[in-house]
Coordinates of C-alpha atoms in Angstrom, one line a residue:
L1 CA 87.1 106.3 86.4
E2 CA 84.7 103.4 87.3
L3 CA 87.8 101.6 88.6
K4 CA 88.3 104.2 91.4
D5 CA 85.9 102.4 93.9
K6 CA 87.4 99.0 92.9
A7 CA 90.9 100.3 93.4
E8 CA 90.1 101.7 96.8
K9 CA 88.5 98.5 97.8
I10 CA 91.6 96.5 96.8
V11 CA 93.8 99.0 98.7
L12 CA 91.7 98.6 101.8
G13 CA 92.0 94.9 101.6
F14 CA 95.7 95.2 101.3
A15 CA 95.9 97.5 104.3
K16 CA 93.9 95.0 106.4
K17 CA 96.2 92.2 105.4
H18 CA 99.6 93.9 105.8
Y19 CA 98.9 96.7 108.3
Q20 CA 96.0 95.3 110.4
F21 CA 93.9 98.3 109.4
S22 CA 90.5 98.2 111.3
Y23 CA 88.8 101.5 110.4
D24 CA 89.2 102.8 114.0
L25 CA 91.6 105.7 113.3
L26 CA 92.2 107.7 110.1
F27 CA 94.3 110.8 109.4
Y28 CA 92.7 113.4 107.1
D29 CA 94.2 116.4 105.3
V30 CA 94.0 118.2 101.9
T31 CA 96.4 119.7 99.4
T32 CA 96.3 121.5 96.1
V33 CA 97.6 120.4 92.8
D34 CA 98.2 123.1 90.1
F35 CA 98.0 123.1 86.3
E36 CA 100.3 124.2 83.6
A37 CA 97.6 126.6 82.4
F38 CA 95.9 129.9 83.4
K39 CA 92.3 129.2 82.2
E40 CA 89.7 128.2 84.8
D41 CA 86.7 125.9 84.3
E42 CA 84.2 124.1 86.6
L43 CA 86.9 121.9 88.2
R44 CA 90.1 123.9 87.7
K45 CA 89.7 127.0 89.8
N46 CA 92.0 129.6 91.3
G47 CA 92.0 129.4 95.1
F48 CA 94.3 129.3 98.2
S49 CA 97.3 127.4 97.0
K50 CA 99.4 125.2 99.3
D51 CA 102.3 125.7 96.9
N52 CA 102.1 129.5 96.5
K53 CA 100.8 129.3 92.9
S54 CA 97.5 131.2 93.4
Q55 CA 97.7 132.6 89.9
Q56 CA 97.3 129.2 88.3
P57 CA 94.1 127.1 88.4
Q58 CA 94.2 124.1 90.7
V59 CA 92.2 121.2 92.2
L60 CA 91.9 120.3 95.9
V61 CA 92.7 116.7 96.8
A62 CA 91.6 115.2 100.1
L63 CA 93.5 112.2 101.4
M64 CA 93.0 109.7 104.2
V65 CA 95.8 107.6 105.6
T66 CA 96.2 105.0 108.3
K67 CA 98.2 105.5 111.5
E68 CA 101.2 104.0 109.7
G69 CA 100.8 106.6 106.9
F70 CA 99.4 104.1 104.3
P71 CA 97.0 105.9 102.0
I72 CA 93.5 104.3 101.6
A73 CA 91.1 106.8 100.1
Y74 CA 91.0 110.2 98.3
E75 CA 88.5 112.6 96.8
V76 CA 88.9 115.5 94.3
F77 CA 87.3 118.9 94.7
S78 CA 87.3 122.1 92.6
G79 CA 90.3 124.4 93.3
N80 CA 88.3 127.1 95.1
T81 CA 86.7 124.8 97.7
F82 CA 87.3 125.8 101.3
E83 CA 89.1 122.9 102.9
G84 CA 86.9 123.0 106.0
H85 CA 83.9 122.1 103.8
T86 CA 85.5 118.8 102.6
I87 CA 86.0 116.7 105.8
I88 CA 82.3 115.9 106.5
P89 CA 81.3 114.7 103.0
V90 CA 84.5 112.7 102.6
V91 CA 84.3 111.0 105.9
Q92 CA 80.6 110.3 105.6
K93 CA 81.1 108.8 102.2
F94 CA 83.9 106.6 103.5
I95 CA 81.8 105.4 106.4
R96 CA 78.7 104.6 104.2
K97 CA 80.8 102.8 101.6
N98 CA 82.6 100.6 104.2
K99 CA 79.8 100.4 106.8
V100 CA 82.1 101.6 109.6
K101 CA 80.7 101.7 113.1
D102 CA 83.5 103.0 115.3
F103 CA 85.6 105.7 113.7
T104 CA 88.0 108.5 114.8
V105 CA 89.3 111.1 112.4
V106 CA 92.4 113.2 113.1
A107 CA 92.7 116.5 111.3
D108 CA 94.4 119.9 111.6
A109 CA 92.9 123.2 112.9
A110 CA 91.6 124.3 109.5
M111 CA 88.9 121.6 109.6
I112 CA 87.3 122.7 112.9
S113 CA 84.2 124.9 113.0
S114 CA 81.0 124.8 115.1
E115 CA 79.1 123.4 112.1
N116 CA 81.7 120.6 111.5
V117 CA 81.7 119.6 115.1
E118 CA 78.0 119.4 115.2
A119 CA 78.0 117.3 112.1
L120 CA 80.7 115.0 113.5
I121 CA 78.7 114.5 116.7
Q122 CA 75.4 113.9 114.8
N123 CA 77.1 111.2 112.7
K124 CA 78.8 109.7 115.7
I125 CA 82.2 110.3 114.3
H126 CA 84.9 110.7 116.9
Y127 CA 87.5 113.4 116.3
I128 CA 90.9 114.9 117.3
V129 CA 91.5 118.2 115.7
G130 CA 93.9 121.2 116.3
A131 CA 92.5 124.2 118.1
R132 CA 93.2 127.8 117.1
L133 CA 93.7 129.4 120.5
G134 CA 93.9 132.9 119.0
N135 CA 90.2 132.7 118.1
I136 CA 88.8 131.5 121.4
S137 CA 86.4 133.5 123.7
Q138 CA 87.9 135.7 126.4
E139 CA 86.3 133.5 129.1
L140 CA 88.0 130.4 127.7
F141 CA 91.3 132.2 127.3
E142 CA 91.3 133.3 130.9
T143 CA 90.5 129.8 132.0
I144 CA 93.5 128.4 130.1
D145 CA 95.8 131.2 131.4
K146 CA 94.8 130.4 135.0
T147 CA 94.9 126.6 134.9
V148 CA 97.6 125.6 132.4
V149 CA 100.9 124.5 134.0
R150 CA 103.8 126.0 132.1
E151 CA 106.0 122.9 132.4
D152 CA 107.1 120.5 129.7
G153 CA 104.7 117.5 129.5
K154 CA 101.9 119.1 131.5
S155 CA 98.4 119.3 130.1
I156 CA 94.9 120.3 131.0
R157 CA 91.4 119.3 129.7
I158 CA 88.5 121.8 129.6
P159 CA 84.9 121.1 128.4
T160 CA 83.8 123.4 125.7
P161 CA 80.9 123.5 123.1
N162 CA 83.4 122.1 120.5
G163 CA 84.3 119.1 122.8
F164 CA 87.1 118.8 125.3
L165 CA 89.9 121.3 124.8
V166 CA 93.2 119.7 125.7
C167 CA 96.1 122.2 126.2
S168 CA 99.7 121.3 126.6
Y169 CA 102.9 123.4 127.2
S170 CA 106.3 123.0 125.5
S171 CA 109.4 125.1 126.2
L172 CA 110.6 124.4 122.7
R173 CA 107.3 125.7 121.3
Y174 CA 107.6 128.7 123.6
R175 CA 110.9 129.7 122.1
K176 CA 109.6 129.3 118.6
D177 CA 106.4 131.2 119.3
K178 CA 108.3 134.0 121.0
Y179 CA 110.6 134.3 118.0
E180 CA 107.7 134.5 115.6
M181 CA 105.8 137.0 117.8
E182 CA 108.8 139.3 118.1
K183 CA 109.3 139.2 114.3
Q184 CA 105.6 140.1 113.8
I185 CA 105.8 142.9 116.4
L186 CA 108.8 144.4 114.6
K187 CA 107.0 144.2 111.3
A188 CA 103.9 145.9 112.9
K189 CA 106.0 148.8 114.3
Q190 CA 107.7 149.3 110.9
L191 CA 104.3 149.5 109.3
V192 CA 103.0 152.0 111.8
D193 CA 106.0 154.2 111.4
N194 CA 106.0 153.9 107.6
P195 CA 102.3 153.3 106.5
S196 CA 101.7 151.4 103.2
K197 CA 98.4 150.4 101.7
S198 CA 99.8 147.2 100.3
R199 CA 101.1 145.8 103.6
K200 CA 99.4 144.2 106.5
A201 CA 100.7 143.1 109.9
K202 CA 99.2 141.0 112.7
F203 CA 99.7 143.3 115.7
T204 CA 98.2 146.5 114.2
K205 CA 94.7 148.0 114.3
S206 CA 93.1 151.1 112.9
N207 CA 92.7 154.1 115.3
G208 CA 89.8 155.6 113.4
N209 CA 91.9 158.3 111.6
N210 CA 92.8 156.1 108.6
T211 CA 96.1 155.3 110.4
L212 CA 97.4 152.3 112.2
E213 CA 98.6 151.8 115.8
I214 CA 100.0 148.8 117.7
N215 CA 97.4 146.4 119.1
Q216 CA 98.8 146.0 122.6
R217 CA 95.9 144.0 123.8
L218 CA 96.5 141.3 121.1
I219 CA 100.2 141.3 122.0
D220 CA 99.4 140.7 125.7
K221 CA 97.0 137.9 124.8
T222 CA 99.5 136.3 122.4
Q223 CA 102.3 136.5 125.0
K224 CA 100.2 134.5 127.5
L225 CA 99.6 131.8 124.9
L226 CA 103.3 131.3 124.1
G227 CA 104.3 127.7 124.2
I228 CA 100.7 126.5 124.5
K229 CA 99.0 124.2 121.9
G230 CA 95.4 123.2 121.9
Y231 CA 93.5 120.1 120.6
Y232 CA 89.7 119.5 120.4
T233 CA 88.3 116.0 120.9
D234 CA 85.0 114.3 121.9
L235 CA 86.8 111.3 123.4
D236 CA 86.4 111.0 127.1
E237 CA 89.6 110.8 129.2
T238 CA 88.8 107.2 130.1
V239 CA 88.9 106.3 126.4
A240 CA 92.0 108.5 125.4
N241 CA 93.9 110.5 128.0
N242 CA 95.6 113.8 127.2
E243 CA 98.9 112.2 126.2
T244 CA 97.2 109.9 123.7
I245 CA 95.3 112.8 122.2
I246 CA 98.4 114.8 121.7
D247 CA 100.4 111.9 120.4
R248 CA 97.7 111.1 117.8
Y249 CA 97.5 114.6 116.6
H250 CA 101.3 114.8 116.2
E251 CA 101.1 111.8 113.9
L252 CA 99.5 114.0 111.2
Y253 CA 103.0 114.5 109.9
R254 CA 102.5 111.1 108.2
I255 CA 100.0 112.6 105.8
E256 CA 102.3 115.5 105.0
Q257 CA 104.9 112.9 104.1
N258 CA 102.5 111.4 101.6
F259 CA 101.9 114.8 100.0
R260 CA 105.7 115.3 99.6
I261 CA 106.1 111.9 98.0
A262 CA 103.2 112.5 95.6
K263 CA 104.3 116.0 94.6
S264 CA 108.1 115.5 94.5
D265 CA 109.0 111.8 93.9
L266 CA 105.9 110.9 91.8
Q267 CA 105.6 114.3 90.1
T268 CA 101.9 114.6 90.5
R269 CA 102.1 118.3 89.7
P270 CA 101.7 120.2 87.5
I271 CA 98.9 118.5 85.7
F272 CA 99.0 119.0 81.9
H273 CA 95.4 117.7 81.2
F274 CA 92.5 120.1 80.5
K275 CA 89.3 117.9 80.7
E276 CA 87.8 116.6 83.9
E277 CA 88.0 112.9 83.1
P278 CA 91.7 112.8 82.2
I279 CA 92.5 115.0 85.2
K280 CA 90.7 112.6 87.6
L281 CA 92.4 109.6 85.8
H282 CA 95.8 111.3 86.3
L283 CA 95.0 111.6 90.1
L284 CA 93.8 108.0 90.3
I285 CA 97.1 106.8 88.8
C286 CA 99.0 109.0 91.2
F287 CA 97.0 107.6 94.1
L288 CA 97.9 104.0 93.2
S289 CA 101.5 105.0 92.6
L290 CA 101.5 106.6 96.1
V291 CA 100.1 103.4 97.6
S292 CA 102.9 101.4 96.0
A293 CA 105.6 103.9 97.0
K294 CA 104.4 104.1 100.6
H295 CA 104.3 100.3 100.9
I296 CA 107.9 100.2 99.7
E297 CA 108.9 102.8 102.3
L298 CA 107.1 101.0 105.1
S299 CA 108.5 97.6 104.2
S300 CA 112.1 98.7 103.4
G301 CA 112.5 101.3 106.1
S302 CA 114.0 103.7 103.6
S303 CA 112.6 106.5 101.4
I304 CA 111.2 105.8 98.0
K305 CA 113.8 108.1 96.5
K306 CA 116.7 106.1 98.0
F307 CA 115.0 102.8 97.0
I308 CA 114.7 103.9 93.3
H309 CA 118.3 105.2 93.4
E310 CA 119.6 101.8 94.5
C311 CA 117.5 99.9 91.9
K312 CA 118.8 102.1 89.1
K313 CA 122.3 100.9 89.8
I314 CA 121.3 97.4 88.7
T315 CA 121.5 97.4 84.9
S316 CA 121.9 94.6 82.3
G317 CA 124.6 94.7 79.6
R318 CA 124.3 93.6 76.0
L319 CA 127.2 92.4 73.9
L320 CA 127.0 91.6 70.2
D321 CA 129.5 89.3 68.6
K322 CA 129.9 90.8 65.1
I323 CA 131.4 87.6 63.7
T324 CA 128.6 85.2 64.8
N325 CA 125.9 87.9 65.3
E326 CA 125.2 86.3 68.7
E327 CA 124.0 88.6 71.4
L328 CA 125.1 88.0 75.0
I329 CA 123.2 89.5 77.8
L330 CA 125.1 90.1 81.1
K331 CA 122.7 90.1 84.1
P332 CA 124.2 91.6 87.2
E333 CA 123.7 90.1 90.7
I334 CA 121.4 91.9 92.9
P335 CA 123.2 93.1 96.1
N336 CA 122.3 91.1 99.2
H337 CA 121.0 94.2 101.1
L338 CA 118.6 95.1 98.2
S339 CA 117.5 91.5 97.8
Q340 CA 116.4 91.5 101.5
V341 CA 114.5 94.7 101.0
I342 CA 112.7 93.4 97.9
S343 CA 111.8 90.2 99.7
K344 CA 110.2 92.3 102.4
I345 CA 108.1 94.3 99.9
F346 CA 106.8 91.3 98.0
C347 CA 106.4 88.8 100.9

């Protein structure tokens, strides 16, 4: 485990050389990795599972990647850690370790809170994070409703205690949000007509007589927010305009790609170790494998799954002459297209 810092230092040097990484922009997110066990300890805890395996103990893994999606650092937390409590210590540690001066972190809405925003500002860390518009104040909601232009590509910027709130409208998002809202309203009506203690629905509220009724006020508010997405940032418009803020946030999909590679192609989960040191060593090996896999993807322009599939087609043959007992090894030629890909990876 003492090699973790050294490994991350080598990875950072590689990112600087091959991807011109300059510490200015990093994407941050967390995922959970479960165990083939049901017994908890200090590290392995039951918690909110990203993989719908809440009955099994897990660990929480925080990952940071560059704007190309190249992983450069990670941290491990106990499985019951709230993800919003991870971003500040992870980013602070990264900044101290690498003596970073100018830094912008991009993260999803789960990471934002008044305490986190205050900590980011105090540490002079720039941020672009998703906003949960369903939780905003009535005053801010009315401001958005009055000023937002409901046309594709249009956006507004409103100063708030959490920084600038950038809101944009999308007709595609409107149709998706409307479909989800109608589905939830139908579920709420069914629950009101057929009460059940084990079921919950978004658009219901208690009427004080231990029965539920439709929350029409929430439906009206949700309807006005259809198609609107919000983003918080401390970056002034002269530094990053609304379009840049939105584009940067949408690039968070790159970190989701890393999680899919780690969990599916590299088979990071489930973990079969029980003690803390082997668990963390397993995750260190998986991180280094992820670095290699992502470099192959970025260099070759194809998925790691496809690359491995093509490589497996190249096999050597062994022939044994039973009269002379001489062994002949037949080495196949590497196809030209694969040779070109390999040369890009190791250039």
